[in-house]
GROMACS .gro file of C-alpha atoms in nm:
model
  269
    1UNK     CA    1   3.703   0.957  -2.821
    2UNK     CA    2   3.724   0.572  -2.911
    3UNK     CA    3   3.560   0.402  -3.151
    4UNK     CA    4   3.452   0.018  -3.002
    5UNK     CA    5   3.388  -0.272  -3.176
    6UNK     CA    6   3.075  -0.448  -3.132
    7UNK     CA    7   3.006  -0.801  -3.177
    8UNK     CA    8   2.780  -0.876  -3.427
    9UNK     CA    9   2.544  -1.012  -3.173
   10UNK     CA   10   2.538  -0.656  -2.972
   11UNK     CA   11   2.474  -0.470  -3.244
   12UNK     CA   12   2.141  -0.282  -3.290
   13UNK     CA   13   2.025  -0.277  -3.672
   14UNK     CA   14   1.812  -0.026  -3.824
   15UNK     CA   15   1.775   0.318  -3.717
   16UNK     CA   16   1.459   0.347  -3.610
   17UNK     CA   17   1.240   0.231  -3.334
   18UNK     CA   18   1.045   0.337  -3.028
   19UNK     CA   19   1.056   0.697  -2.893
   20UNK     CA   20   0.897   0.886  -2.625
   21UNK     CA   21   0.666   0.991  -2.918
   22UNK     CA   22   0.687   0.700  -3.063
   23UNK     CA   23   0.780   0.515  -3.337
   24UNK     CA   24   1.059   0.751  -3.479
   25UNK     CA   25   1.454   0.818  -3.542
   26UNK     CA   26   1.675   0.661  -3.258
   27UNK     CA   27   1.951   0.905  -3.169
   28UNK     CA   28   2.047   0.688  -2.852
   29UNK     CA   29   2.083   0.389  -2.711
   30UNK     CA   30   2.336   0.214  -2.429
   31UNK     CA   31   2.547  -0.052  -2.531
   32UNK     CA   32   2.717  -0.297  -2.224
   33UNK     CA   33   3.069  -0.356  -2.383
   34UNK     CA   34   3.354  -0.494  -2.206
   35UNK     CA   35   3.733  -0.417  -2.194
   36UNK     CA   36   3.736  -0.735  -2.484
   37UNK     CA   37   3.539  -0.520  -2.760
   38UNK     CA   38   3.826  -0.237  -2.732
   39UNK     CA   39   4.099  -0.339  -2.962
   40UNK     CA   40   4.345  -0.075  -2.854
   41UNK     CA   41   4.384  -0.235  -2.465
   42UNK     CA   42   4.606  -0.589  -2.536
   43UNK     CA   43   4.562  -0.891  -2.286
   44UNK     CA   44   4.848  -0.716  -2.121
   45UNK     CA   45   4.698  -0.377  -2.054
   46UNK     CA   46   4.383  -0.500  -1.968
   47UNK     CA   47   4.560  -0.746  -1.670
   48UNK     CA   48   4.732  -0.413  -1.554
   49UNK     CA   49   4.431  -0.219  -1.584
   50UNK     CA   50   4.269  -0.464  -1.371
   51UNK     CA   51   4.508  -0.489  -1.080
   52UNK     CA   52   4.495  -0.135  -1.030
   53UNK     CA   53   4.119  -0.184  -0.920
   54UNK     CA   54   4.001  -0.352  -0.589
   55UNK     CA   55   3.882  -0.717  -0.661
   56UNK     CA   56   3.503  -0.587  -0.591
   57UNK     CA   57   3.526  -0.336  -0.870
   58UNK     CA   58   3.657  -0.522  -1.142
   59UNK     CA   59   3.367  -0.677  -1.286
   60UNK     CA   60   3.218  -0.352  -1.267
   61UNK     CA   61   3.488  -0.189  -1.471
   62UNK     CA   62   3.620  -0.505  -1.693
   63UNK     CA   63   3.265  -0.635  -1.782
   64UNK     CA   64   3.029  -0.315  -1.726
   65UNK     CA   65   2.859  -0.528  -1.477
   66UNK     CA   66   2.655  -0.283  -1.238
   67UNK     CA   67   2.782  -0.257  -0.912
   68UNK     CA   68   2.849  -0.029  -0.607
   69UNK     CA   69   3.156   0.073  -0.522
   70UNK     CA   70   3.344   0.199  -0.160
   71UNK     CA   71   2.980   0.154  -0.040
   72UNK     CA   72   2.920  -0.161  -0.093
   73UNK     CA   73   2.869  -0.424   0.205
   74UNK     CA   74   3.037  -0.702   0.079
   75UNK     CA   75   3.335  -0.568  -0.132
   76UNK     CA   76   3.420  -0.916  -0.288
   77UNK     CA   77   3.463  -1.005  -0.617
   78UNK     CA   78   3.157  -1.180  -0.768
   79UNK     CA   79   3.345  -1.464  -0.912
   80UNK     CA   80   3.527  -1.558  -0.547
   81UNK     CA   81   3.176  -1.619  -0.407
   82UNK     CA   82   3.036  -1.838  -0.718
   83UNK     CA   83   3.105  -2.177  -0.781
   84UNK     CA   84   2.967  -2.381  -1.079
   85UNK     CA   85   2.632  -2.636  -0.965
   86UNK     CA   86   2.678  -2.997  -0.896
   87UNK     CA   87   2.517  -3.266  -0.789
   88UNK     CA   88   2.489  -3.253  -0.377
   89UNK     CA   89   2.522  -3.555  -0.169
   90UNK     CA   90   2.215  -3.716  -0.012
   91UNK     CA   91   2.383  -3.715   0.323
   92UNK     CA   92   2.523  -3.359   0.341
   93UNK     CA   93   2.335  -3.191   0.613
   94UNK     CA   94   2.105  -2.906   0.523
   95UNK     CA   95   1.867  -2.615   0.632
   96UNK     CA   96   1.759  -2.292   0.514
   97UNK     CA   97   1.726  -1.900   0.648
   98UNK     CA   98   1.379  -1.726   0.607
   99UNK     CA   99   1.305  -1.397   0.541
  100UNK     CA  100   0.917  -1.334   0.576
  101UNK     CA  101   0.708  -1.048   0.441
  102UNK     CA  102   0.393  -1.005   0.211
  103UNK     CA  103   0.621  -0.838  -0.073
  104UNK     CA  104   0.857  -1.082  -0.063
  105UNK     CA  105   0.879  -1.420   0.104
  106UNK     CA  106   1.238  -1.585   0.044
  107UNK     CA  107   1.377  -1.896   0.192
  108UNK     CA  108   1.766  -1.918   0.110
  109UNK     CA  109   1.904  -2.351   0.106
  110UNK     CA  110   2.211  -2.394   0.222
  111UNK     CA  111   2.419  -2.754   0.219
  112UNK     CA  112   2.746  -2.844   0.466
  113UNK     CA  113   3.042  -3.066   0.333
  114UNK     CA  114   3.141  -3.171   0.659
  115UNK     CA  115   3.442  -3.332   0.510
  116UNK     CA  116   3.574  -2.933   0.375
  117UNK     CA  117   3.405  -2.762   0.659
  118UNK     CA  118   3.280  -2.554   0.317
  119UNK     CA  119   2.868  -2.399   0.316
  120UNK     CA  120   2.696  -2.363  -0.023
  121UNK     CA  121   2.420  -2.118  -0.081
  122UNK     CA  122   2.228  -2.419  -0.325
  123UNK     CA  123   1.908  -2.264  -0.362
  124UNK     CA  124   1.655  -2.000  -0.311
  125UNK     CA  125   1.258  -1.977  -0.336
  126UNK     CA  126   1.159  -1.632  -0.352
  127UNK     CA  127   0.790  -1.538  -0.408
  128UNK     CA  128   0.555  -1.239  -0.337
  129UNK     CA  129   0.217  -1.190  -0.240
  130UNK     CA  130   0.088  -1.517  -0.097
  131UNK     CA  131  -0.062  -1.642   0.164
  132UNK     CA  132   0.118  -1.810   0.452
  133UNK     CA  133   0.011  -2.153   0.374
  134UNK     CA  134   0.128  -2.144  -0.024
  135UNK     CA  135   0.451  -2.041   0.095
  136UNK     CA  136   0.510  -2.320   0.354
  137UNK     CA  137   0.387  -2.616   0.069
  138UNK     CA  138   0.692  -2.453  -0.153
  139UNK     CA  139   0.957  -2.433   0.109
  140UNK     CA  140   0.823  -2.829   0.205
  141UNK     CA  141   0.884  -2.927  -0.155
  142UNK     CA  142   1.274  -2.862  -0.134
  143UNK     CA  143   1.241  -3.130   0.163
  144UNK     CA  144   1.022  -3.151   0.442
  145UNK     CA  145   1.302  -3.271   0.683
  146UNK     CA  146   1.493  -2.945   0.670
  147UNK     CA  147   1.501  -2.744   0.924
  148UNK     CA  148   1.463  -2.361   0.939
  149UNK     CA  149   1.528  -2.072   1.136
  150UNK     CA  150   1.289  -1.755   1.091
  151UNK     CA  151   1.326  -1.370   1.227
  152UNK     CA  152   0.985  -1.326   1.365
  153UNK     CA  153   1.000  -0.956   1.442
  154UNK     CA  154   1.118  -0.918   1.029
  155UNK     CA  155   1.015  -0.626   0.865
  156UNK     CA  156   0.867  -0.405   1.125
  157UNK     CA  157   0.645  -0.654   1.342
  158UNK     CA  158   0.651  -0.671   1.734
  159UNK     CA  159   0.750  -0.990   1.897
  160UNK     CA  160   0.400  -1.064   1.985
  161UNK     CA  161   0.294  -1.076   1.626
  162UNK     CA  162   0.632  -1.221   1.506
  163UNK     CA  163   0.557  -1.485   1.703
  164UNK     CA  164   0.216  -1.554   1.633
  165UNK     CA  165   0.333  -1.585   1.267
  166UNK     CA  166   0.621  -1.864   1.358
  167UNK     CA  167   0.309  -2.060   1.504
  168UNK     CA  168   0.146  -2.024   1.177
  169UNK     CA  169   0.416  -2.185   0.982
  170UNK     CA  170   0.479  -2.421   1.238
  171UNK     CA  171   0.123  -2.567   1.214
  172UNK     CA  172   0.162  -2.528   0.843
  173UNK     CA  173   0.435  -2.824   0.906
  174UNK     CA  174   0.787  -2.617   0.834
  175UNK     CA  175   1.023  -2.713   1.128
  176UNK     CA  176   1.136  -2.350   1.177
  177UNK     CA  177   1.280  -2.216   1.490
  178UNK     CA  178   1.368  -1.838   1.583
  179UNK     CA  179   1.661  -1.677   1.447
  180UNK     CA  180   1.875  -1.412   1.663
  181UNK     CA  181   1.843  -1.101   1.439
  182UNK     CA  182   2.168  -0.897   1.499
  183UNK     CA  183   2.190  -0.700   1.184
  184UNK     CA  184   2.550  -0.608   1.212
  185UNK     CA  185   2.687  -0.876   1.374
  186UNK     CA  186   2.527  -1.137   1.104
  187UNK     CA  187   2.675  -0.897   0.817
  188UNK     CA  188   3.010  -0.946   1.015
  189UNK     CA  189   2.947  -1.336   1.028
  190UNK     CA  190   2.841  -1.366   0.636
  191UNK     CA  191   3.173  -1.143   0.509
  192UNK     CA  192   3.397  -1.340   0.727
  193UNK     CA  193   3.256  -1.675   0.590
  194UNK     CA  194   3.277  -1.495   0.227
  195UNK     CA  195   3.630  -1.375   0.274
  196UNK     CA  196   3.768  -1.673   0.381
  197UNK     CA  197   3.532  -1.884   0.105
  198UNK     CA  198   3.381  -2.092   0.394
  199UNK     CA  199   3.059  -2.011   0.224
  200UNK     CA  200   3.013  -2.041  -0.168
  201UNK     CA  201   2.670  -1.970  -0.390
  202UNK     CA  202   2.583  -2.222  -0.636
  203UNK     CA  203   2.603  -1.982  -0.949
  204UNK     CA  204   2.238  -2.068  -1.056
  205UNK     CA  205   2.059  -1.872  -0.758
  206UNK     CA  206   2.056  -1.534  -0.960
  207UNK     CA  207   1.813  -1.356  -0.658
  208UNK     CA  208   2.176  -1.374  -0.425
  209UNK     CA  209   2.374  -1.202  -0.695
  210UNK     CA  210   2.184  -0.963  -0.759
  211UNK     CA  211   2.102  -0.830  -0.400
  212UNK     CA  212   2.475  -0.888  -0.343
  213UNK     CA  213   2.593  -0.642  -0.592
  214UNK     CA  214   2.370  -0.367  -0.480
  215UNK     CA  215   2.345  -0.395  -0.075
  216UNK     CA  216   2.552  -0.089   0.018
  217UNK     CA  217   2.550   0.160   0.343
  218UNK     CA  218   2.427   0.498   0.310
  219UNK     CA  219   2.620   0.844   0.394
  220UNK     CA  220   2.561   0.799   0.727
  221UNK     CA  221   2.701   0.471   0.739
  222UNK     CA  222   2.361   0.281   0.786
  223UNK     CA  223   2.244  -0.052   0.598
  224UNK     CA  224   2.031   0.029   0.313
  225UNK     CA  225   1.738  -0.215   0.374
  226UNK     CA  226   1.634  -0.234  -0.020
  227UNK     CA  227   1.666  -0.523  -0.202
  228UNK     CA  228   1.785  -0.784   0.067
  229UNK     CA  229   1.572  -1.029   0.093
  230UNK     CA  230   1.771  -1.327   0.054
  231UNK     CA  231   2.056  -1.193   0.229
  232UNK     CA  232   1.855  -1.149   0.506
  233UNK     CA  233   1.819  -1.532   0.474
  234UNK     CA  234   2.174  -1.557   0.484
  235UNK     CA  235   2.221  -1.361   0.763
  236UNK     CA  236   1.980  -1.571   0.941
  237UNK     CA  237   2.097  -1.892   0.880
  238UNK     CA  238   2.520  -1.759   0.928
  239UNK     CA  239   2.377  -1.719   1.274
  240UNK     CA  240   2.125  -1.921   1.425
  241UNK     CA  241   2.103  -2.224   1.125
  242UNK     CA  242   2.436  -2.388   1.109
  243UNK     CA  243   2.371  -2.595   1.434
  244UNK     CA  244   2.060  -2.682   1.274
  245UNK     CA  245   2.114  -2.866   0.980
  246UNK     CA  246   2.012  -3.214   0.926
  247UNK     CA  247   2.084  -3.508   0.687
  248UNK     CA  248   1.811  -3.660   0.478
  249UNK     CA  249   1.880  -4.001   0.635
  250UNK     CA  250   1.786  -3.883   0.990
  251UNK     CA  251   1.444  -3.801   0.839
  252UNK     CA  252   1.183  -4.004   0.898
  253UNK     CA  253   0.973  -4.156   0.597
  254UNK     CA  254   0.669  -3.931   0.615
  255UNK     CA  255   0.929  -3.631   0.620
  256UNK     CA  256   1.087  -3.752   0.302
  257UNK     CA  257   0.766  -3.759   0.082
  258UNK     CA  258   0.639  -3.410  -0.114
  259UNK     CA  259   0.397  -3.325  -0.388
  260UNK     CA  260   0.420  -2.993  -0.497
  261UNK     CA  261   0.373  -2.738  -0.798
  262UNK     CA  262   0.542  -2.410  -0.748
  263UNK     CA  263   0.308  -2.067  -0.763
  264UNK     CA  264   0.297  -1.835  -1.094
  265UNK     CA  265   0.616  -1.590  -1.047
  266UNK     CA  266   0.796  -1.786  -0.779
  267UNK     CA  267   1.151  -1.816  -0.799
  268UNK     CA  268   1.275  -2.205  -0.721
  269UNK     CA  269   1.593  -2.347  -0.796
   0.00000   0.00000   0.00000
């Protein structure tokens, strides 16, 4: 048994609070403390410690940080996906994958520095529970000129109705194409352009981290479709949107003009 450290600003005061009966005694709580808090482990232990652990592990064991383990899809560390925001260039091309659905509607932005060859993940808009035509104003507010690519058979629909709904959006003004939807070859496409850090995330969109740390396989070895909205984005765009992507100068002025105020609950960034 150790006894830990907490930082003042962890710390719970007072001994009392709500219970399953109410207001009452606490006699338990959870505390998220980190390999820092435990005096006895020096700098040293802790970097041996850490070794010892796969890189897609460790910020699950150094930080507490949920996350799966020999399940997980994407065994990468968090922290060799993320880079800090900045500022993109006007003229770096762009377009965005599109994952449809009346629980969740996401659209995931993605930029190219064609001078790197590098992809950043720059921004996601992820919103439930509307209509067709309030989701295609938000997606046109990151930039009408941008090009999309859509799975129109998404979430359990037949072709014939998938593509009834790429119409819709269409004539709702989003330049959207169809994406191929190869579930395991996209996965295959996405870790290889992870692994090698073709492809970073901007560290603001929040919605990519947190699917990313929980899309696993089953015991059967099957994707566990949970939770996987906006890499289903990603998977779209890894395939079908990279030949896509356009630069805001190649837009024509009408394309360039939007007027938009996001919906209650949306997520745009």
């Amino acid at each position: 048994r150790y006894r830990v450290a907490i930082p003042p600003e962890r710390r719970i005061s007072g001994n009392r609070g709500i219970t399953p009966r109410g207001v009452g005694l606490v006699t338990k709580f959870v505390v998220q403390s980190e390999w820092a808090d435990a005096p006895h482990l020096s700098p040293e232990a802790q970097a041996q410690l850490a070794n010892s652990y796969p890189p897609h592990e460790r910020d699950a064991r150094i930080r507490g940080v949920p996350q799966l383990g020999s399940g997980a899809i994407y065994p990468l560390a968090e922290d060799s996906v993320k880079v800090q925001d900045f500022p993109l260039p006007a003229e770096w091309p762009r377009a965005y994958g599109m994952d449809v659905g009346w629980d969740w509607t996401v659209a995931a932005f993605f930029a190219h520095d064609p001078a790197a060859n590098l992809y950043y993940l720059y921004a996601a808009y992820v919103q439930g529970k509307q209509e067709p035509s309030s989701h295609a104003a938000a997606i046109r507010a990151f930039g009408p000129w941008i090009p999309g690519v859509i799975d129109p058979a998404a979430n359990g629909r037949s072709q014939k109705d998938g593509m009834q709904l790429l119409r819709v959006y269409r004539d709702l003004g989003l330049n959207v194409t169809m994406a191929r939807n190869s579930v395991e070859g996209g996965i295959l496409k996405v870790y290889q352009m992870l692994h090698s850090r073709a492809l970073k995330v901007f560290a603001s969109v929040k919605p990519f981290f947190e699917e990313f740390r929980q899309y696993r396989r089953d015991m059967n070895g099957n994707v566990v479709k949970k939770h996987d909205h906006v890499l289903d984005g990603v998977r779209y765009f890894c395939l079908s949107g990279m030949d896509l992507m356009k630069s805001r100068h190649l837009a024509t002025p009408a394309d360039r003009k939007s007027n938009y105020e996001l919906p209650p609950g949306a997520w745009m960034i």
